[in-house]
Short mmCIF file of C-alpha atoms (C1' of nucleotides) in Angstrom, two decimals:
data_model
loop_
_atom_site.label_atom_id
_atom_site.label_comp_id
_atom_site.label_asym_id
_atom_site.label_seq_id
_atom_site.Cartn_x
_atom_site.Cartn_y
_atom_site.Cartn_z
CA MET A 27 182.07 -62.09 -72.55
CA ASP A 28 185.02 -63.12 -74.64
CA TRP A 29 183.50 -66.18 -76.29
CA ILE A 30 183.24 -64.38 -79.56
CA GLU A 31 187.01 -64.03 -79.76
CA LYS A 32 187.53 -67.70 -79.00
CA ILE A 33 185.43 -68.79 -81.91
CA ASN A 34 186.21 -65.88 -84.14
CA ASN A 35 188.11 -67.95 -86.67
CA ARG A 36 184.97 -69.87 -87.50
CA LYS A 37 182.73 -66.88 -87.83
CA ASN A 38 179.74 -66.94 -90.09
CA SER A 39 177.87 -63.70 -89.70
CA PHE A 40 174.82 -62.20 -91.37
CA GLN A 41 172.74 -59.05 -91.31
CA CYS A 42 169.22 -59.01 -89.87
CA LYS A 43 166.80 -56.13 -90.39
CA LYS A 44 164.33 -54.69 -87.90
CA GLY A 45 161.35 -56.96 -87.32
CA GLN A 46 163.01 -59.89 -89.06
CA PRO A 47 163.25 -63.26 -87.25
CA ILE A 48 166.69 -64.72 -86.43
CA PHE A 49 165.20 -68.09 -85.62
CA ILE A 50 161.61 -69.22 -85.17
CA GLU A 51 159.95 -70.93 -82.20
CA GLY A 52 159.57 -74.63 -82.92
CA SER A 53 162.05 -74.79 -85.81
CA ALA A 54 164.98 -77.22 -85.90
CA VAL A 55 168.08 -76.34 -83.86
CA MET A 56 171.05 -75.66 -86.14
CA GLY A 57 173.41 -74.06 -83.62
CA ILE A 58 173.71 -70.94 -81.52
CA TYR A 59 174.00 -67.26 -82.31
CA PHE A 60 175.85 -64.26 -80.94
CA ILE A 61 174.90 -60.63 -81.40
CA TYR A 62 177.80 -58.60 -82.77
CA GLN A 63 175.72 -55.47 -82.90
CA GLY A 64 172.02 -54.88 -82.36
CA LYS A 65 169.00 -55.42 -80.13
CA VAL A 66 166.95 -58.61 -80.08
CA LYS A 67 163.82 -59.79 -78.28
CA VAL A 68 163.36 -63.45 -77.35
CA THR A 69 159.70 -64.45 -77.32
CA ILE A 70 157.50 -67.41 -76.50
CA ARG A 71 153.92 -67.97 -77.64
CA GLY A 72 151.17 -68.61 -75.13
CA ALA A 73 147.46 -69.37 -75.32
CA ASN A 74 145.58 -67.72 -78.22
CA ASN A 75 148.96 -66.71 -79.65
CA LYS A 76 149.50 -64.08 -77.00
CA GLN A 77 153.22 -63.55 -76.93
CA GLN A 78 155.51 -63.10 -73.96
CA ILE A 79 158.98 -61.58 -74.15
CA VAL A 80 161.19 -63.76 -71.98
CA ARG A 81 164.42 -61.88 -72.55
CA LEU A 82 166.01 -58.88 -74.21
CA ALA A 83 169.48 -59.21 -75.68
CA ASN A 84 172.14 -56.69 -76.62
CA ASN A 85 175.62 -56.56 -78.16
CA GLY A 86 177.72 -59.58 -77.21
CA HIS A 87 174.79 -61.60 -75.91
CA ILE A 88 174.14 -65.21 -76.86
CA LEU A 89 170.96 -66.47 -78.57
CA GLY A 90 169.46 -69.87 -79.20
CA HIS A 91 171.20 -71.59 -76.31
CA ARG A 92 167.87 -72.88 -75.02
CA GLY A 93 167.75 -75.18 -78.01
CA PHE A 94 170.95 -76.92 -76.96
CA GLY A 95 170.26 -80.57 -76.30
CA ASN A 96 166.86 -80.35 -77.97
CA GLU A 97 165.53 -80.78 -81.46
CA SER A 98 163.66 -77.52 -81.75
CA TYR A 99 163.93 -74.00 -80.31
CA PRO A 100 161.45 -73.42 -77.48
CA VAL A 101 161.55 -69.68 -78.17
CA GLY A 102 161.87 -67.36 -81.13
CA ALA A 103 164.19 -64.39 -81.66
CA VAL A 104 163.34 -61.21 -83.56
CA ALA A 105 165.58 -58.23 -84.28
CA MET A 106 164.25 -55.02 -82.73
CA GLU A 107 166.59 -52.96 -84.86
CA ASP A 108 169.01 -53.72 -87.72
CA SER A 109 171.48 -56.20 -86.24
CA LEU A 110 174.62 -58.11 -87.13
CA ILE A 111 174.44 -61.73 -86.01
CA CYS A 112 177.15 -64.42 -85.75
CA PHE A 113 176.14 -68.05 -86.23
CA ILE A 114 177.95 -71.13 -84.92
CA ASP A 115 176.75 -74.53 -86.09
CA ASN A 116 176.31 -77.56 -83.85
CA ASN A 117 179.39 -79.40 -85.08
CA THR A 118 181.74 -76.51 -84.43
CA LEU A 119 180.13 -76.10 -81.05
CA ASN A 120 180.58 -79.72 -80.00
CA GLU A 121 184.20 -79.73 -81.11
CA THR A 122 184.82 -76.65 -79.04
CA PHE A 123 183.20 -78.21 -75.98
CA LEU A 124 185.46 -81.26 -76.03
CA ALA A 125 188.63 -79.36 -76.95
CA ASN A 126 188.12 -76.55 -74.47
CA PRO A 127 186.58 -77.56 -71.12
CA GLU A 128 186.99 -74.05 -69.76
CA PHE A 129 184.78 -72.72 -72.51
CA THR A 130 182.16 -75.28 -71.53
CA ILE A 131 182.39 -74.29 -67.87
CA GLY A 132 182.07 -70.64 -68.86
CA LEU A 133 178.95 -71.36 -70.85
CA MET A 134 177.55 -73.40 -68.00
CA MET A 135 178.04 -70.46 -65.67
CA PHE A 136 176.12 -68.33 -68.11
CA TYR A 137 173.26 -70.82 -68.04
CA SER A 138 173.34 -70.80 -64.25
CA GLN A 139 172.98 -67.05 -64.18
CA GLU A 140 170.20 -67.03 -66.76
CA LEU A 141 168.35 -69.63 -64.72
CA ARG A 142 168.78 -67.51 -61.65
CA LYS A 143 167.41 -64.41 -63.36
CA THR A 144 164.51 -66.24 -64.89
CA GLU A 145 163.41 -67.76 -61.61
CA ALA A 146 163.53 -64.34 -60.04
CA ARG A 147 161.19 -63.14 -62.78
CA ILE A 148 158.66 -65.83 -61.85
CA LYS A 149 158.48 -64.20 -58.46
CA TYR A 150 157.80 -60.83 -60.06
CA PHE A 151 155.06 -62.16 -62.27
CA SER A 152 153.22 -63.88 -59.49
CA GLN A 153 153.44 -61.15 -56.88
CA MET A 154 153.66 -57.74 -58.55
CA THR A 155 150.76 -55.43 -59.34
CA ALA A 156 150.31 -54.21 -62.91
CA ARG A 157 151.97 -50.88 -62.06
CA GLU A 158 154.94 -52.65 -60.53
CA LYS A 159 155.24 -54.96 -63.52
CA VAL A 160 155.43 -52.01 -65.88
CA ILE A 161 158.02 -50.30 -63.70
CA TYR A 162 160.03 -53.50 -63.59
CA ALA A 163 159.86 -53.76 -67.39
CA LEU A 164 161.21 -50.20 -67.67
CA TYR A 165 163.89 -51.03 -65.14
CA TYR A 166 164.82 -54.11 -67.16
CA LEU A 167 165.06 -51.99 -70.31
CA MET A 168 167.31 -49.54 -68.49
CA GLU A 169 169.62 -52.32 -67.35
CA THR A 170 169.79 -54.06 -70.70
CA TYR A 171 170.05 -51.06 -73.00
CA ASP A 172 172.13 -48.52 -71.14
CA LEU A 173 170.71 -45.08 -70.77
CA SER A 174 172.53 -42.69 -73.05
CA ALA A 175 174.84 -40.98 -70.64
CA LYS A 176 173.83 -37.41 -71.22
CA LYS A 177 170.08 -37.27 -71.15
CA ASN A 178 168.84 -40.50 -69.56
CA ILE A 179 167.13 -41.46 -72.79
CA LEU A 180 166.22 -45.12 -73.21
CA ASP A 181 168.03 -45.86 -76.46
CA ILE A 182 165.37 -48.02 -78.03
CA ILE A 183 162.12 -47.53 -79.92
CA ILE A 184 159.59 -49.87 -78.37
CA SER A 185 155.82 -49.98 -78.60
CA ARG A 186 153.42 -50.05 -75.65
CA GLN A 187 152.42 -53.54 -76.68
CA GLU A 188 156.01 -54.73 -76.52
CA ILE A 189 156.45 -53.29 -73.05
CA ALA A 190 153.25 -55.13 -72.10
CA ASP A 191 154.72 -58.34 -73.52
CA ILE A 192 157.71 -57.92 -71.22
CA ALA A 193 155.65 -56.98 -68.19
CA GLY A 194 152.97 -59.60 -68.68
CA THR A 195 150.05 -57.19 -68.86
CA THR A 196 148.10 -55.27 -71.53
CA ALA A 197 149.09 -52.28 -73.63
CA ASP A 198 146.26 -50.34 -71.98
CA GLN A 199 147.73 -50.80 -68.53
CA VAL A 200 151.17 -49.79 -69.79
CA SER A 201 149.75 -46.60 -71.19
CA ARG A 202 147.93 -45.77 -67.96
CA THR A 203 150.99 -46.41 -65.84
CA ILE A 204 153.25 -44.33 -68.07
CA THR A 205 150.75 -41.48 -67.91
CA ASP A 206 150.73 -41.71 -64.12
CA LEU A 207 154.52 -41.76 -64.00
CA LYS A 208 154.64 -38.66 -66.16
CA LYS A 209 152.33 -36.86 -63.74
CA GLU A 210 154.61 -37.94 -60.92
CA LYS A 211 157.62 -36.49 -62.80
CA VAL A 212 159.35 -39.87 -62.77
CA LEU A 213 159.76 -39.98 -66.52
CA ASN A 214 158.86 -38.24 -69.74
CA THR A 215 158.39 -39.19 -73.35
CA ASP A 216 159.81 -37.52 -76.41
CA GLU A 217 159.17 -38.72 -79.93
CA LYS A 218 158.60 -42.37 -79.00
CA LYS A 219 161.63 -42.40 -76.71
CA ILE A 220 161.41 -42.64 -72.94
CA ILE A 221 163.38 -40.28 -70.72
CA ILE A 222 163.97 -41.37 -67.16
CA LEU A 223 163.83 -38.40 -64.78
CA ASN A 224 163.95 -40.20 -61.44
CA SER A 225 165.49 -43.64 -61.68
CA GLN A 226 165.78 -43.76 -57.90
CA LYS A 227 161.98 -43.67 -57.57
CA LEU A 228 161.61 -46.48 -60.09
CA ARG A 229 164.13 -48.56 -58.20
CA GLU A 230 162.40 -48.00 -54.89
CA GLU A 231 159.06 -49.25 -56.11
CA VAL A 232 160.33 -52.64 -57.22
CA HIS A 233 163.11 -52.81 -54.66
CA ALA A 234 161.07 -54.86 -52.21
CA TYR A 235 161.10 -57.80 -54.64
CA PHE A 236 164.87 -58.04 -54.95
CA PRO A 237 166.84 -60.44 -52.80
CA LEU A 238 169.05 -58.70 -50.25
CA ASN A 239 169.90 -54.99 -50.57
CA MET B 14 170.62 -89.40 -64.51
CA ASP B 15 173.76 -91.32 -63.75
CA TRP B 16 175.81 -88.51 -62.26
CA ILE B 17 175.48 -89.96 -58.84
CA GLU B 18 177.36 -93.09 -59.86
CA LYS B 19 180.13 -91.06 -61.41
CA ILE B 20 180.84 -89.23 -58.22
CA ASN B 21 179.87 -92.02 -55.91
CA ASN B 22 183.38 -92.57 -54.61
CA ARG B 23 183.41 -89.11 -53.10
CA LYS B 24 180.03 -89.33 -51.52
CA ASN B 25 179.21 -87.38 -48.43
CA SER B 26 175.60 -87.95 -47.56
CA PHE B 27 173.38 -86.86 -44.69
CA GLN B 28 169.84 -87.26 -43.46
CA CYS B 29 167.36 -84.38 -43.55
CA LYS B 30 164.04 -84.44 -41.72
CA LYS B 31 160.72 -83.07 -42.89
CA GLY B 32 160.59 -79.27 -42.79
CA GLN B 33 164.34 -78.97 -42.30
CA PRO B 34 166.38 -76.75 -44.65
CA ILE B 35 169.07 -78.32 -46.86
CA PHE B 36 170.51 -74.92 -47.70
CA ILE B 37 169.22 -71.42 -47.06
CA GLU B 38 168.56 -68.60 -49.52
CA GLY B 39 171.41 -66.09 -49.37
CA SER B 40 173.91 -68.36 -47.62
CA ALA B 41 177.39 -69.07 -49.00
CA VAL B 42 177.70 -71.63 -51.80
CA MET B 43 179.62 -74.68 -50.62
CA GLY B 44 178.80 -77.06 -53.46
CA ILE B 45 175.87 -78.90 -54.97
CA TYR B 46 173.51 -81.56 -53.67
CA PHE B 47 171.79 -84.64 -55.05
CA ILE B 48 168.70 -86.28 -53.63
CA TYR B 49 169.24 -89.97 -53.02
CA GLN B 50 165.78 -90.40 -51.61
CA GLY B 51 163.11 -87.87 -50.71
CA LYS B 52 161.05 -84.87 -51.79
CA VAL B 53 162.32 -81.30 -51.70
CA LYS B 54 160.86 -77.88 -52.48
CA VAL B 55 163.06 -75.08 -53.82
CA THR B 56 161.80 -71.68 -52.75
CA ILE B 57 162.53 -68.00 -53.25
CA ARG B 58 161.40 -65.14 -51.03
CA GLY B 59 159.47 -62.21 -52.49
CA ALA B 60 158.09 -58.98 -51.13
CA ASN B 61 156.86 -59.07 -47.50
CA ASN B 62 158.47 -62.51 -47.22
CA LYS B 63 155.83 -64.14 -49.37
CA GLN B 64 157.44 -67.27 -50.66
CA GLN B 65 157.29 -68.79 -54.10
CA ILE B 66 158.09 -72.41 -54.89
CA VAL B 67 160.18 -72.35 -58.06
CA ARG B 68 160.72 -76.06 -58.33
CA LEU B 69 159.92 -79.43 -56.82
CA ALA B 70 162.60 -82.10 -56.73
CA ASN B 71 162.49 -85.86 -56.36
CA ASN B 72 164.85 -88.85 -56.13
CA GLY B 73 167.95 -88.39 -58.30
CA HIS B 74 167.41 -84.67 -58.81
CA ILE B 75 170.11 -82.06 -58.37
CA LEU B 76 169.92 -79.14 -55.91
CA GLY B 77 171.89 -75.96 -55.42
CA HIS B 78 173.11 -75.72 -59.01
CA ARG B 79 171.80 -72.16 -59.24
CA GLY B 80 174.54 -71.13 -56.87
CA PHE B 81 177.24 -72.28 -59.28
CA GLY B 82 179.39 -69.31 -60.27
CA ASN B 83 177.94 -67.18 -57.48
CA GLU B 84 178.80 -66.50 -53.90
CA SER B 85 175.40 -67.17 -52.40
CA TYR B 86 172.39 -69.35 -53.19
CA PRO B 87 169.58 -67.37 -54.82
CA VAL B 88 167.06 -69.92 -53.57
CA GLY B 89 166.53 -72.11 -50.53
CA ALA B 90 165.75 -75.83 -50.34
CA VAL B 91 163.56 -77.49 -47.71
CA ALA B 92 162.79 -81.19 -47.28
CA MET B 93 159.08 -81.94 -47.67
CA GLU B 94 159.57 -85.38 -46.14
CA ASP B 95 162.49 -87.19 -44.50
CA SER B 96 165.20 -87.26 -47.18
CA LEU B 97 168.68 -88.60 -47.80
CA ILE B 98 170.92 -85.99 -49.42
CA CYS B 99 174.34 -86.30 -51.08
CA PHE B 100 176.69 -83.33 -50.95
CA ILE B 101 179.56 -82.55 -53.34
CA ASP B 102 181.88 -79.70 -52.46
CA ASN B 103 183.15 -77.09 -54.91
CA ASN B 104 186.67 -78.48 -55.18
CA THR B 105 185.54 -81.98 -56.06
CA LEU B 106 183.13 -80.48 -58.54
CA ASN B 107 185.75 -78.38 -60.31
CA GLU B 108 188.15 -81.30 -60.55
CA THR B 109 185.42 -83.38 -62.10
CA PHE B 110 184.62 -80.69 -64.64
CA LEU B 111 188.17 -80.50 -65.93
CA ALA B 112 188.82 -84.24 -65.82
CA ASN B 113 185.54 -85.25 -67.41
CA PRO B 114 184.29 -82.90 -70.17
CA GLU B 115 181.37 -85.16 -70.95
CA PHE B 116 180.10 -84.79 -67.42
CA THR B 117 180.30 -81.02 -67.85
CA ILE B 118 178.41 -81.15 -71.12
CA GLY B 119 175.77 -83.35 -69.50
CA LEU B 120 175.32 -80.90 -66.67
CA MET B 121 175.14 -78.04 -69.14
CA MET B 122 172.34 -79.82 -70.99
CA PHE B 123 170.51 -80.12 -67.71
CA TYR B 124 170.83 -76.37 -67.19
CA SER B 125 169.53 -75.78 -70.69
CA GLN B 126 166.45 -77.84 -70.01
CA GLU B 127 165.83 -76.20 -66.64
CA LEU B 128 166.04 -72.81 -68.29
CA ARG B 129 163.59 -73.93 -70.91
CA LYS B 130 161.09 -75.17 -68.35
CA THR B 131 161.42 -72.08 -66.21
CA GLU B 132 160.80 -69.74 -69.11
CA ALA B 133 157.72 -71.72 -70.00
CA ARG B 134 156.49 -71.17 -66.45
CA ILE B 135 156.78 -67.40 -66.89
CA LYS B 136 154.22 -67.72 -69.63
CA TYR B 137 151.89 -69.61 -67.31
CA PHE B 138 152.18 -67.08 -64.54
CA SER B 139 151.49 -64.11 -66.74
CA GLN B 140 148.58 -65.53 -68.71
CA MET B 141 146.72 -68.13 -66.65
CA THR B 142 143.66 -67.53 -64.49
CA ALA B 143 143.77 -68.57 -60.83
CA ARG B 144 141.85 -71.76 -61.59
CA GLU B 145 144.25 -72.66 -64.37
CA LYS B 146 147.24 -71.95 -62.14
CA VAL B 147 145.95 -74.34 -59.49
CA ILE B 148 145.29 -77.01 -62.10
CA TYR B 149 148.77 -76.51 -63.49
CA ALA B 150 150.24 -76.86 -60.00
CA LEU B 151 148.40 -80.16 -59.56
CA TYR B 152 149.57 -81.25 -62.98
CA TYR B 153 153.14 -80.35 -62.01
CA LEU B 154 152.79 -82.40 -58.83
CA MET B 155 151.52 -85.34 -60.84
CA GLU B 156 154.47 -85.17 -63.21
CA THR B 157 157.10 -84.75 -60.51
CA TYR B 158 155.80 -87.21 -57.94
CA ASP B 159 154.36 -90.09 -59.89
CA LEU B 160 150.86 -91.11 -59.09
CA SER B 161 150.87 -94.36 -57.19
CA ALA B 162 149.98 -96.82 -59.89
CA LYS B 163 146.93 -98.38 -58.31
CA LYS B 164 144.74 -95.60 -57.09
CA ASN B 165 145.91 -92.39 -58.72
CA ILE B 166 146.87 -91.01 -55.33
CA LEU B 167 149.30 -88.09 -55.30
CA ASP B 168 152.01 -89.53 -53.09
CA ILE B 169 152.76 -86.41 -51.11
CA ILE B 170 151.33 -84.56 -48.15
CA ILE B 171 151.12 -80.92 -49.11
CA SER B 172 149.22 -78.02 -47.59
CA ARG B 173 146.90 -75.68 -49.49
CA GLN B 174 149.37 -72.90 -48.80
CA GLU B 175 152.18 -74.85 -50.43
CA ILE B 176 150.06 -75.52 -53.51
CA ALA B 177 149.35 -71.79 -53.58
CA ASP B 178 153.09 -71.10 -53.38
CA ILE B 179 153.60 -73.26 -56.47
CA ALA B 180 150.66 -71.78 -58.36
CA GLY B 181 151.37 -68.18 -57.42
CA THR B 182 148.01 -67.49 -55.82
CA THR B 183 146.44 -67.67 -52.35
CA ALA B 184 145.47 -70.64 -50.21
CA ASP B 185 141.86 -69.45 -50.39
CA GLN B 186 141.77 -69.75 -54.16
CA VAL B 187 143.35 -73.19 -54.01
CA SER B 188 140.67 -74.32 -51.61
CA ARG B 189 137.89 -72.93 -53.79
CA THR B 190 139.27 -74.48 -56.94
CA ILE B 191 139.73 -77.87 -55.31
CA THR B 192 136.17 -77.73 -54.03
CA ASP B 193 134.96 -76.95 -57.55
CA LEU B 194 137.02 -79.78 -59.02
CA LYS B 195 135.53 -82.16 -56.50
CA LYS B 196 132.02 -81.15 -57.57
CA GLU B 197 133.09 -81.72 -61.17
CA LYS B 198 134.29 -85.23 -60.23
CA VAL B 199 137.80 -84.43 -61.49
CA LEU B 200 139.46 -85.29 -58.22
CA ASN B 201 138.81 -86.23 -54.63
CA THR B 202 140.58 -85.88 -51.33
CA ASP B 203 141.21 -88.49 -48.71
CA GLU B 204 143.05 -87.83 -45.48
CA LYS B 205 145.19 -84.97 -46.82
CA LYS B 206 146.02 -86.90 -49.99
CA ILE B 207 144.71 -85.94 -53.40
CA ILE B 208 143.20 -88.55 -55.69
CA ILE B 209 143.03 -87.73 -59.38
CA LEU B 210 139.86 -89.09 -60.97
CA ASN B 211 140.09 -87.48 -64.40
CA SER B 212 143.62 -86.54 -65.37
CA GLN B 213 142.51 -86.04 -68.97
CA LYS B 214 140.25 -83.16 -67.90
CA LEU B 215 143.08 -81.53 -65.99
CA ARG B 216 145.35 -81.80 -68.98
CA GLU B 217 142.79 -80.29 -71.31
CA GLU B 218 142.35 -77.17 -69.24
CA VAL B 219 146.01 -76.17 -69.29
CA HIS B 220 146.71 -77.74 -72.67
CA ALA B 221 146.28 -74.45 -74.56
CA TYR B 222 149.40 -73.07 -72.88
CA PHE B 223 151.75 -75.82 -73.95
CA PRO B 224 153.87 -75.46 -77.07
CA LEU B 225 152.79 -77.85 -79.80
CA ASN B 226 150.59 -80.86 -78.97
"C1'" DC C 21 138.48 -81.42 -23.57
"C1'" DG C 22 140.42 -77.23 -24.73
"C1'" DT C 23 143.97 -75.05 -27.81
"C1'" DG C 24 145.88 -73.88 -32.06
"C1'" DC C 25 146.40 -74.72 -36.93
"C1'" DT C 26 144.49 -75.64 -41.40
"C1'" DT C 27 140.69 -75.65 -44.38
"C1'" DT C 28 136.47 -73.99 -46.04
"C1'" DT C 29 133.12 -70.58 -47.22
"C1'" DG C 30 130.92 -66.06 -47.58
"C1'" DA C 31 130.96 -61.11 -48.36
"C1'" DA C 32 133.16 -56.87 -49.43
"C1'" DT C 33 136.66 -54.66 -51.76
"C1'" DA C 34 140.17 -53.55 -54.88
"C1'" DG C 35 142.41 -54.39 -59.04
"C1'" DT C 36 142.65 -55.69 -63.80
"C1'" DA C 37 141.15 -56.89 -68.48
"C1'" DT C 38 138.10 -55.75 -71.92
"C1'" DC C 39 135.64 -52.89 -74.90
"C1'" DA C 40 134.82 -48.70 -77.22
"C1'" DA C 41 135.61 -44.02 -78.60
"C1'" DG C 42 138.50 -40.36 -79.70
"C1'" DG C 43 143.08 -38.16 -80.64
"C1'" DC C 44 147.52 -37.94 -82.72
"C1'" DC C 45 150.66 -38.78 -86.38
"C1'" DG C 46 152.73 -40.38 -90.67
"C1'" DG C 47 151.97 -42.09 -95.10
"C1'" DT C 48 149.37 -42.31 -99.41
"C1'" DG C 49 146.86 -40.88 -103.19
"C1'" DG C 50 143.95 -37.73 -105.36
"C1'" DC D 23 148.47 -29.13 -100.88
"C1'" DC D 24 144.80 -31.28 -98.83
"C1'" DA D 25 141.84 -35.19 -97.59
"C1'" DC D 26 141.74 -39.68 -96.29
"C1'" DC D 27 143.27 -43.80 -94.09
"C1'" DG D 28 145.41 -46.86 -90.82
"C1'" DG D 29 148.21 -47.65 -86.91
"C1'" DC D 30 149.34 -46.59 -82.34
"C1'" DC D 31 148.37 -44.28 -78.12
"C1'" DT D 32 145.30 -42.56 -74.65
"C1'" DT D 33 141.41 -42.59 -71.68
"C1'" DG D 34 136.82 -43.61 -69.81
"C1'" DA D 35 133.19 -46.95 -68.52
"C1'" DT D 36 132.04 -51.48 -67.50
"C1'" DA D 37 132.23 -56.26 -66.05
"C1'" DC D 38 134.72 -59.61 -64.20
"C1'" DT D 39 138.14 -61.83 -61.47
"C1'" DA D 40 140.95 -62.31 -57.64
"C1'" DT D 41 142.48 -60.84 -53.14
"C1'" DT D 42 141.46 -59.78 -48.66
"C1'" DC D 43 139.13 -60.11 -44.42
"C1'" DA D 44 136.32 -62.50 -41.29
"C1'" DA D 45 134.03 -66.31 -39.32
"C1'" DA D 46 133.05 -70.98 -38.66
"C1'" DA D 47 134.09 -75.78 -39.02
"C1'" DG D 48 137.24 -79.61 -38.98
"C1'" DC D 49 141.29 -81.78 -37.26
"C1'" DA D 50 145.52 -82.99 -34.62
"C1'" DC D 51 147.73 -82.73 -30.40
"C1'" DG D 52 148.81 -82.34 -25.80
#
DNA sequence: CGTGCTTTTGAATAGTATCAAGGCCGGTGG
DNA sequence: CCACCGGCCTTGATACTATTCAAAAGCACG
């Protein structure tokens, strides 16, 4: 995505430390954000403050776009590691839209794809078993935060509870499933990091839910 | 939504009978559709061809926008009653985007809101009980297809299975829940139509999942 | 007046969340 | 250096919920 370059002259970036919020659910929309460098989780609160991770974001990804056209952000964003964030205020954004229709179309295509992915996730949540949900969460982590080429290590430190918040289940179930997967030699853990031994097996188990291939 | 007027000069409409597909999941994207008059369900196939309704659409709503920027539609659309559909092909659409930036921005805002709604639904699916899911599905039906003013009748003929496909549960559970709600005097059924007796009660039960109020 | 489809209801089963206890590890303070 | 503490992870037992299967009733249709 080359949006960052297009708006680079107006950049207004800041540092965000691990665990620190970038913007808070329900707060007023000031503009949108891009991640220069870092890892961010986008969350939404449910009943009894149970939180659900609706998206994971990586370098170059956009944040806060759900607030566009609304007064407040429907979701919150929290840095999962020290991150460098670029902020673009509403005025700059609107100017860019009118001056550069192709930029607008590009952003619209991004929305279209996000919508597509999100609706696919609804299917997963309503039809998968707990085991499948956990596997899908791991698969999602693998896709978003590339495995380090050499050792298939998931390059992120993430708690069981956070995996559960992605999968839509409990930390207990995540732990059980990971234990099972270790016994089946599908993955291994080392110092809080997850090592994928058999990504093919993971793919097969959730494969039935994907459209086509 | 006044998009229809803006593109009215290029209109290309056709009739679609109940149960008939408007476009099919996985088929090539030709353009987008608007509903002049009718009721449409947007569905996505899951494992073992279990289908999930991701959205219900009514007069004036847009269809097929998920395909934008992709080769094939990720979802399918089927008429739930005889409907009049307006089709706009890709070329016309692209011309309109470049010629009319405000139209593009308007459509982008629509995407933003759809994304917002869809992500909220993920929360429902991962945290609600079966009873709550059914109530939410009824609530969704009420919001989308206005209750006929006089008698609080849901103006749509819909099977238990279809309600289950919205709620993400089974037809059995829908039947049980509806029976319970009848005993609780919350609703009643009459000749396949659902009559809401106590919409306040319905709202209260799913209320805890909504952001703010 | 059958035939087939949907709805309803019951019973058995499987799956999941919850609760509780124990283990592991890192940090803190004596 | 050791003891303690708190957080996170793991694992077992339990209770509950939901799905599945099966059967019967209702209904539309030819």
